[in-house]
């Protein structure tokens, strides 16, 4: 369900986050259509750069405005579309197999849904490529954070970092590790789902129901009646 301007306007000028708790930037503008549905959100990223995001990436969680990553929105849309088209194809085949749909209508509807599956195959590949790039980025971030954490521990143990600054840095790194690992888990989950669909295609068309052949009934045959034997009596004279 689209989010409305009435729901979002209180976040104007406030910071929004991604689903993993990272501060993303500040809301500096909100666009809405005549139905009051949010169509876009303007964001100042904190470094002087501005970004315009579609309204379907924005949700409200508690008292926080959350901006979902583009890959997550695209993957969820793909999952819904693929589920719908496959369920419709199964239903269509079942109806045709029992003779509830005429052949020409069945073939037209089936072609429409087969074309939709072919389009989804292209979308699936694009999402997989995006997820692969994001996984690589997250792995780099995790490695960098772990390296900084180890270096800070060494310098703190050697007395070169004081306790207060070391703790502040460690807390920030720990939060970064948790958030990056949470996102990586989501990415891997969706990636695994999409990989399972490798080679997925529409099931073969259902066979048209064949009329039941009538079972031949045994024909009754009349047998010719045999003539009763003739009894011959011989009378003997005395």
C-alpha atoms as a printed R data frame, in Angstrom:
    type eleno elety resid chain resno       x        y       z
1   ATOM     1    CA   UNK     A     1   0.000    0.000   0.000
2   ATOM     2    CA   UNK     A     2   1.500    3.385  -0.988
3   ATOM     3    CA   UNK     A     3   2.605    5.657   1.827
4   ATOM     4    CA   UNK     A     4   0.819    9.017   2.011
5   ATOM     5    CA   UNK     A     5   2.017   12.581   2.413
6   ATOM     6    CA   UNK     A     6  -0.051   12.831   5.598
7   ATOM     7    CA   UNK     A     7   2.026   10.018   7.099
8   ATOM     8    CA   UNK     A     8   5.424   11.282   5.952
9   ATOM     9    CA   UNK     A     9   5.292   15.058   6.284
10  ATOM    10    CA   UNK     A    10   6.393   15.000   9.935
11  ATOM    11    CA   UNK     A    11   9.762   13.615   8.811
12  ATOM    12    CA   UNK     A    12  10.608   16.660   6.688
13  ATOM    13    CA   UNK     A    13  13.963   18.004   7.880
14  ATOM    14    CA   UNK     A    14  14.682   14.844   9.883
15  ATOM    15    CA   UNK     A    15  17.217   12.067   9.365
16  ATOM    16    CA   UNK     A    16  16.133    8.824   7.736
17  ATOM    17    CA   UNK     A    17  17.814    5.418   8.011
18  ATOM    18    CA   UNK     A    18  18.278    2.288   5.971
19  ATOM    19    CA   UNK     A    19  16.752   -1.002   7.261
20  ATOM    20    CA   UNK     A    20  19.996   -1.853   9.065
21  ATOM    21    CA   UNK     A    21  20.128    1.270  11.214
22  ATOM    22    CA   UNK     A    22  22.593    3.337   9.197
23  ATOM    23    CA   UNK     A    23  21.835    7.055   9.017
24  ATOM    24    CA   UNK     A    24  21.271    7.738   5.325
25  ATOM    25    CA   UNK     A    25  20.707   11.475   5.205
26  ATOM    26    CA   UNK     A    26  18.165   14.210   5.857
27  ATOM    27    CA   UNK     A    27  14.759   14.543   4.202
28  ATOM    28    CA   UNK     A    28  14.695   17.873   2.368
29  ATOM    29    CA   UNK     A    29  11.702   17.366   0.082
30  ATOM    30    CA   UNK     A    30   8.646   15.169  -0.452
31  ATOM    31    CA   UNK     A    31   6.661   14.770  -3.684
32  ATOM    32    CA   UNK     A    32   3.085   13.452  -3.827
33  ATOM    33    CA   UNK     A    33   0.401   12.922  -6.464
34  ATOM    34    CA   UNK     A    34  -3.230   14.064  -6.350
35  ATOM    35    CA   UNK     A    35  -4.161   10.923  -4.396
36  ATOM    36    CA   UNK     A    36  -1.791   12.066  -1.623
37  ATOM    37    CA   UNK     A    37   0.558    9.143  -2.375
38  ATOM    38    CA   UNK     A    38   4.269    9.856  -1.941
39  ATOM    39    CA   UNK     A    39   6.024    9.561  -5.305
40  ATOM    40    CA   UNK     A    40   9.493   10.743  -4.332
41  ATOM    41    CA   UNK     A    41  11.706   11.864  -1.463
42  ATOM    42    CA   UNK     A    42  14.578   14.354  -1.705
43  ATOM    43    CA   UNK     A    43  17.536   13.502   0.524
44  ATOM    44    CA   UNK     A    44  20.637   15.444   1.512
45  ATOM    45    CA   UNK     A    45  23.268   12.758   2.050
46  ATOM    46    CA   UNK     A    46  25.311   14.691   4.607
47  ATOM    47    CA   UNK     A    47  28.221   15.469   2.305
48  ATOM    48    CA   UNK     A    48  26.480   18.187   0.339
49  ATOM    49    CA   UNK     A    49  25.159   15.760  -2.279
50  ATOM    50    CA   UNK     A    50  21.427   15.428  -2.949
51  ATOM    51    CA   UNK     A    51  19.511   12.335  -4.003
52  ATOM    52    CA   UNK     A    52  15.968   11.793  -5.276
53  ATOM    53    CA   UNK     A    53  14.478    8.402  -4.342
54  ATOM    54    CA   UNK     A    54  11.169    6.834  -5.478
55  ATOM    55    CA   UNK     A    55   8.363    6.847  -2.946
56  ATOM    56    CA   UNK     A    56   8.026    3.051  -2.989
57  ATOM    57    CA   UNK     A    57  11.389    2.751  -1.232
58  ATOM    58    CA   UNK     A    58  10.154    4.603   1.844
59  ATOM    59    CA   UNK     A    59   8.422    3.028   4.851
60  ATOM    60    CA   UNK     A    60   7.745    4.071   8.424
61  ATOM    61    CA   UNK     A    61   9.005    1.941  11.302
62  ATOM    62    CA   UNK     A    62   7.973    3.314  14.674
63  ATOM    63    CA   UNK     A    63   9.185    6.907  14.752
64  ATOM    64    CA   UNK     A    64  11.747    6.405  11.986
65  ATOM    65    CA   UNK     A    65  11.528    6.941   8.246
66  ATOM    66    CA   UNK     A    66  13.285    4.017   6.550
67  ATOM    67    CA   UNK     A    67  14.706    4.006   3.027
68  ATOM    68    CA   UNK     A    68  15.023    0.487   1.596
69  ATOM    69    CA   UNK     A    69  17.946   -0.290  -0.742
70  ATOM    70    CA   UNK     A    70  16.993   -0.375  -4.415
71  ATOM    71    CA   UNK     A    71  18.110   -4.017  -4.718
72  ATOM    72    CA   UNK     A    72  15.757   -5.038  -1.916
73  ATOM    73    CA   UNK     A    73  12.729   -3.354  -3.504
74  ATOM    74    CA   UNK     A    74  13.519   -4.851  -6.922
75  ATOM    75    CA   UNK     A    75  14.002   -8.335  -5.479
76  ATOM    76    CA   UNK     A    76  10.717   -8.192  -3.583
77  ATOM    77    CA   UNK     A    77   8.854   -7.040  -6.693
78  ATOM    78    CA   UNK     A    78  10.425   -9.890  -8.669
79  ATOM    79    CA   UNK     A    79   9.437  -12.454  -6.041
80  ATOM    80    CA   UNK     A    80   5.808  -11.298  -6.075
81  ATOM    81    CA   UNK     A    81   5.566  -11.199  -9.869
82  ATOM    82    CA   UNK     A    82   7.193  -14.607 -10.309
83  ATOM    83    CA   UNK     A    83   4.943  -16.182  -7.687
84  ATOM    84    CA   UNK     A    84   1.819  -14.745  -9.317
85  ATOM    85    CA   UNK     A    85   2.685  -15.800 -12.870
86  ATOM    86    CA   UNK     A    86   3.640  -19.353 -11.876
87  ATOM    87    CA   UNK     A    87   0.476  -19.816  -9.812
88  ATOM    88    CA   UNK     A    88  -1.645  -18.547 -12.694
89  ATOM    89    CA   UNK     A    89   0.049  -20.897 -15.131
90  ATOM    90    CA   UNK     A    90  -0.618  -23.884 -12.888
91  ATOM    91    CA   UNK     A    91  -4.258  -22.875 -12.506
92  ATOM    92    CA   UNK     A    92  -4.586  -22.364 -16.259
93  ATOM    93    CA   UNK     A    93  -3.141  -25.798 -17.014
94  ATOM    94    CA   UNK     A    94  -5.413  -27.479 -14.492
95  ATOM    95    CA   UNK     A    95  -8.512  -25.828 -15.930
96  ATOM    96    CA   UNK     A    96  -7.575  -26.796 -19.473
97  ATOM    97    CA   UNK     A    97  -6.724  -30.372 -18.529
98  ATOM    98    CA   UNK     A    98 -10.262  -30.937 -17.254
99  ATOM    99    CA   UNK     A    99 -11.866  -29.209 -20.217
100 ATOM   100    CA   UNK     A   100 -13.017  -25.995 -18.492
101 ATOM   101    CA   UNK     A   101 -11.227  -23.711 -20.992
102 ATOM   102    CA   UNK     A   102 -11.378  -23.761 -24.773
103 ATOM   103    CA   UNK     A   103  -8.113  -24.555 -26.539
104 ATOM   104    CA   UNK     A   104  -7.722  -21.231 -28.392
105 ATOM   105    CA   UNK     A   105  -8.372  -19.206 -25.226
106 ATOM   106    CA   UNK     A   106  -5.972  -21.410 -23.270
107 ATOM   107    CA   UNK     A   107  -3.202  -20.950 -25.833
108 ATOM   108    CA   UNK     A   108  -3.604  -17.147 -25.855
109 ATOM   109    CA   UNK     A   109  -3.526  -16.874 -22.062
110 ATOM   110    CA   UNK     A   110  -0.632  -19.266 -21.764
111 ATOM   111    CA   UNK     A   111   1.468  -17.329 -24.275
112 ATOM   112    CA   UNK     A   112   0.890  -14.110 -22.318
113 ATOM   113    CA   UNK     A   113   2.182  -15.723 -19.137
114 ATOM   114    CA   UNK     A   114   5.102  -17.430 -20.881
115 ATOM   115    CA   UNK     A   115   6.150  -14.024 -22.244
116 ATOM   116    CA   UNK     A   116   5.937  -12.628 -18.707
117 ATOM   117    CA   UNK     A   117   8.238  -15.387 -17.425
118 ATOM   118    CA   UNK     A   118  10.768  -14.614 -20.164
119 ATOM   119    CA   UNK     A   119  10.758  -10.943 -19.144
120 ATOM   120    CA   UNK     A   120  11.282  -11.948 -15.519
121 ATOM   121    CA   UNK     A   121  14.321  -14.002 -16.541
122 ATOM   122    CA   UNK     A   122  15.997  -10.825 -17.777
123 ATOM   123    CA   UNK     A   123  15.067   -8.965 -14.605
124 ATOM   124    CA   UNK     A   124  16.380  -11.852 -12.504
125 ATOM   125    CA   UNK     A   125  19.804  -11.641 -14.155
126 ATOM   126    CA   UNK     A   126  20.010   -7.894 -13.515
127 ATOM   127    CA   UNK     A   127  19.160   -8.365  -9.835
128 ATOM   128    CA   UNK     A   128  21.741  -11.147  -9.461
129 ATOM   129    CA   UNK     A   129  24.428   -8.883 -10.948
130 ATOM   130    CA   UNK     A   130  23.458   -6.094  -8.537
131 ATOM   131    CA   UNK     A   131  23.542   -8.467  -5.565
132 ATOM   132    CA   UNK     A   132  26.971   -9.773  -6.580
133 ATOM   133    CA   UNK     A   133  28.332   -6.226  -6.647
134 ATOM   134    CA   UNK     A   134  26.750   -5.440  -3.284
135 ATOM   135    CA   UNK     A   135  28.202   -8.606  -1.740
136 ATOM   136    CA   UNK     A   136  31.657   -7.589  -2.941
137 ATOM   137    CA   UNK     A   137  31.223   -4.107  -1.435
138 ATOM   138    CA   UNK     A   138  30.038   -5.504   1.896
139 ATOM   139    CA   UNK     A   139  32.923   -7.978   2.059
140 ATOM   140    CA   UNK     A   140  35.340   -5.094   1.538
141 ATOM   141    CA   UNK     A   141  33.635   -3.057   4.271
142 ATOM   142    CA   UNK     A   142  33.728   -5.971   6.713
143 ATOM   143    CA   UNK     A   143  37.401   -6.578   6.024
144 ATOM   144    CA   UNK     A   144  38.250   -2.898   6.528
145 ATOM   145    CA   UNK     A   145  36.288   -2.689   9.782
146 ATOM   146    CA   UNK     A   146  37.925   -5.838  11.135
147 ATOM   147    CA   UNK     A   147  41.349   -4.482  10.194
148 ATOM   148    CA   UNK     A   148  40.668   -1.165  11.958
149 ATOM   149    CA   UNK     A   149  39.372   -3.000  15.023
150 ATOM   150    CA   UNK     A   150  42.508   -5.118  15.240
151 ATOM   151    CA   UNK     A   151  44.749   -2.079  14.709
152 ATOM   152    CA   UNK     A   152  42.938   -0.090  17.402
153 ATOM   153    CA   UNK     A   153  43.300   -2.953  19.872
154 ATOM   154    CA   UNK     A   154  47.024   -3.075  19.212
155 ATOM   155    CA   UNK     A   155  47.509    0.684  19.594
156 ATOM   156    CA   UNK     A   156  45.338    0.782  22.709
157 ATOM   157    CA   UNK     A   157  47.288   -2.077  24.261
158 ATOM   158    CA   UNK     A   158  50.548   -0.266  23.491
159 ATOM   159    CA   UNK     A   159  49.277    2.867  25.219
160 ATOM   160    CA   UNK     A   160  49.048    4.964  22.050
161 ATOM   161    CA   UNK     A   161  45.217    5.276  22.177
162 ATOM   162    CA   UNK     A   162  43.502    6.428  25.370
163 ATOM   163    CA   UNK     A   163  40.549    4.516  26.807
164 ATOM   164    CA   UNK     A   164  37.839    7.033  25.917
165 ATOM   165    CA   UNK     A   165  38.748    7.404  22.252
166 ATOM   166    CA   UNK     A   166  39.388    3.691  21.895
167 ATOM   167    CA   UNK     A   167  35.953    2.844  23.301
168 ATOM   168    CA   UNK     A   168  34.193    5.351  21.033
169 ATOM   169    CA   UNK     A   169  35.947    3.934  17.967
170 ATOM   170    CA   UNK     A   170  35.290    0.336  19.018
171 ATOM   171    CA   UNK     A   171  31.577    1.006  19.536
172 ATOM   172    CA   UNK     A   172  31.315    2.554  16.071
173 ATOM   173    CA   UNK     A   173  33.143   -0.382  14.486
174 ATOM   174    CA   UNK     A   174  30.999   -2.935  16.323
175 ATOM   175    CA   UNK     A   175  27.831   -1.224  15.088
176 ATOM   176    CA   UNK     A   176  29.223   -1.146  11.563
177 ATOM   177    CA   UNK     A   177  30.053   -4.850  11.673
178 ATOM   178    CA   UNK     A   178  26.577   -5.788  12.908
179 ATOM   179    CA   UNK     A   179  24.861   -3.702  10.232
180 ATOM   180    CA   UNK     A   180  27.074   -4.901   7.390
181 ATOM   181    CA   UNK     A   181  26.641   -8.543   8.393
182 ATOM   182    CA   UNK     A   182  22.857   -8.117   8.661
183 ATOM   183    CA   UNK     A   183  22.699   -6.674   5.155
184 ATOM   184    CA   UNK     A   184  25.013   -9.364   3.808
185 ATOM   185    CA   UNK     A   185  22.733  -12.030   5.269
186 ATOM   186    CA   UNK     A   186  19.737  -10.508   3.472
187 ATOM   187    CA   UNK     A   187  21.673  -10.247   0.217
188 ATOM   188    CA   UNK     A   188  22.786  -13.880   0.419
189 ATOM   189    CA   UNK     A   189  19.255  -15.046   1.214
190 ATOM   190    CA   UNK     A   190  17.787  -13.330  -1.846
191 ATOM   191    CA   UNK     A   191  20.739  -14.395  -3.993
192 ATOM   192    CA   UNK     A   192  20.155  -18.025  -2.983
193 ATOM   193    CA   UNK     A   193  16.469  -17.775  -3.857
194 ATOM   194    CA   UNK     A   194  17.255  -16.372  -7.303
195 ATOM   195    CA   UNK     A   195  19.939  -18.988  -7.946
196 ATOM   196    CA   UNK     A   196  17.426  -21.768  -7.297
197 ATOM   197    CA   UNK     A   197  15.396  -20.396 -10.186
198 ATOM   198    CA   UNK     A   198  18.306  -20.940 -12.590
199 ATOM   199    CA   UNK     A   199  16.867  -22.483 -15.735
200 ATOM   200    CA   UNK     A   200  13.332  -22.002 -14.476
201 ATOM   201    CA   UNK     A   201  10.807  -21.944 -17.257
202 ATOM   202    CA   UNK     A   202   7.131  -22.325 -17.813
203 ATOM   203    CA   UNK     A   203   5.875  -25.885 -17.355
204 ATOM   204    CA   UNK     A   204   4.956  -27.723 -20.565
205 ATOM   205    CA   UNK     A   205   1.440  -27.083 -21.840
206 ATOM   206    CA   UNK     A   206  -1.287  -29.292 -20.485
207 ATOM   207    CA   UNK     A   207  -2.737  -31.965 -22.714
208 ATOM   208    CA   UNK     A   208  -6.219  -31.481 -24.027
209 ATOM   209    CA   UNK     A   209  -8.614  -33.937 -22.389
210 ATOM   210    CA   UNK     A   210  -9.426  -36.879 -24.636
211 ATOM   211    CA   UNK     A   211 -12.988  -38.160 -24.909
212 ATOM   212    CA   UNK     A   212 -13.550  -41.401 -23.101
213 ATOM   213    CA   UNK     A   213 -13.806  -44.233 -25.615
214 ATOM   214    CA   UNK     A   214 -16.993  -46.239 -25.339
215 ATOM   215    CA   UNK     A   215 -16.491  -49.782 -24.173
216 ATOM   216    CA   UNK     A   216 -17.883  -52.225 -26.724
217 ATOM   217    CA   UNK     A   217 -20.722  -54.258 -25.330
218 ATOM   218    CA   UNK     A   218 -20.772  -58.015 -26.011
219 ATOM   219    CA   UNK     A   219 -23.277  -58.901 -28.732
220 ATOM   220    CA   UNK     A   220 -25.770  -61.623 -27.974
221 ATOM   221    CA   UNK     A   221 -25.683  -64.473 -30.465
222 ATOM   222    CA   UNK     A   222 -28.669  -66.717 -31.145
223 ATOM   223    CA   UNK     A   223 -27.920  -70.337 -31.472
224 ATOM   224    CA   UNK     A   224 -29.995  -72.419 -33.780
225 ATOM   225    CA   UNK     A   225 -32.274  -74.750 -31.888
226 ATOM   226    CA   UNK     A   226 -31.618  -78.389 -32.557
227 ATOM   227    CA   UNK     A   227 -34.486  -80.692 -33.512
228 ATOM   228    CA   UNK     A   228 -35.468  -83.229 -30.876
229 ATOM   229    CA   UNK     A   229 -34.453  -86.755 -31.826
230 ATOM   230    CA   UNK     A   230 -37.216  -88.910 -33.311
231 ATOM   231    CA   UNK     A   231 -38.144  -91.969 -31.294
232 ATOM   232    CA   UNK     A   232 -39.026  -94.947 -33.463
233 ATOM   233    CA   UNK     A   233 -41.051  -97.783 -31.944
234 ATOM   234    CA   UNK     A   234 -41.026 -101.212 -33.532
235 ATOM   235    CA   UNK     A   235 -44.101 -103.398 -32.786
236 ATOM   236    CA   UNK     A   236 -43.446 -107.069 -32.917
237 ATOM   237    CA   UNK     A   237 -46.348 -109.382 -33.888
238 ATOM   238    CA   UNK     A   238 -46.901 -112.509 -31.868
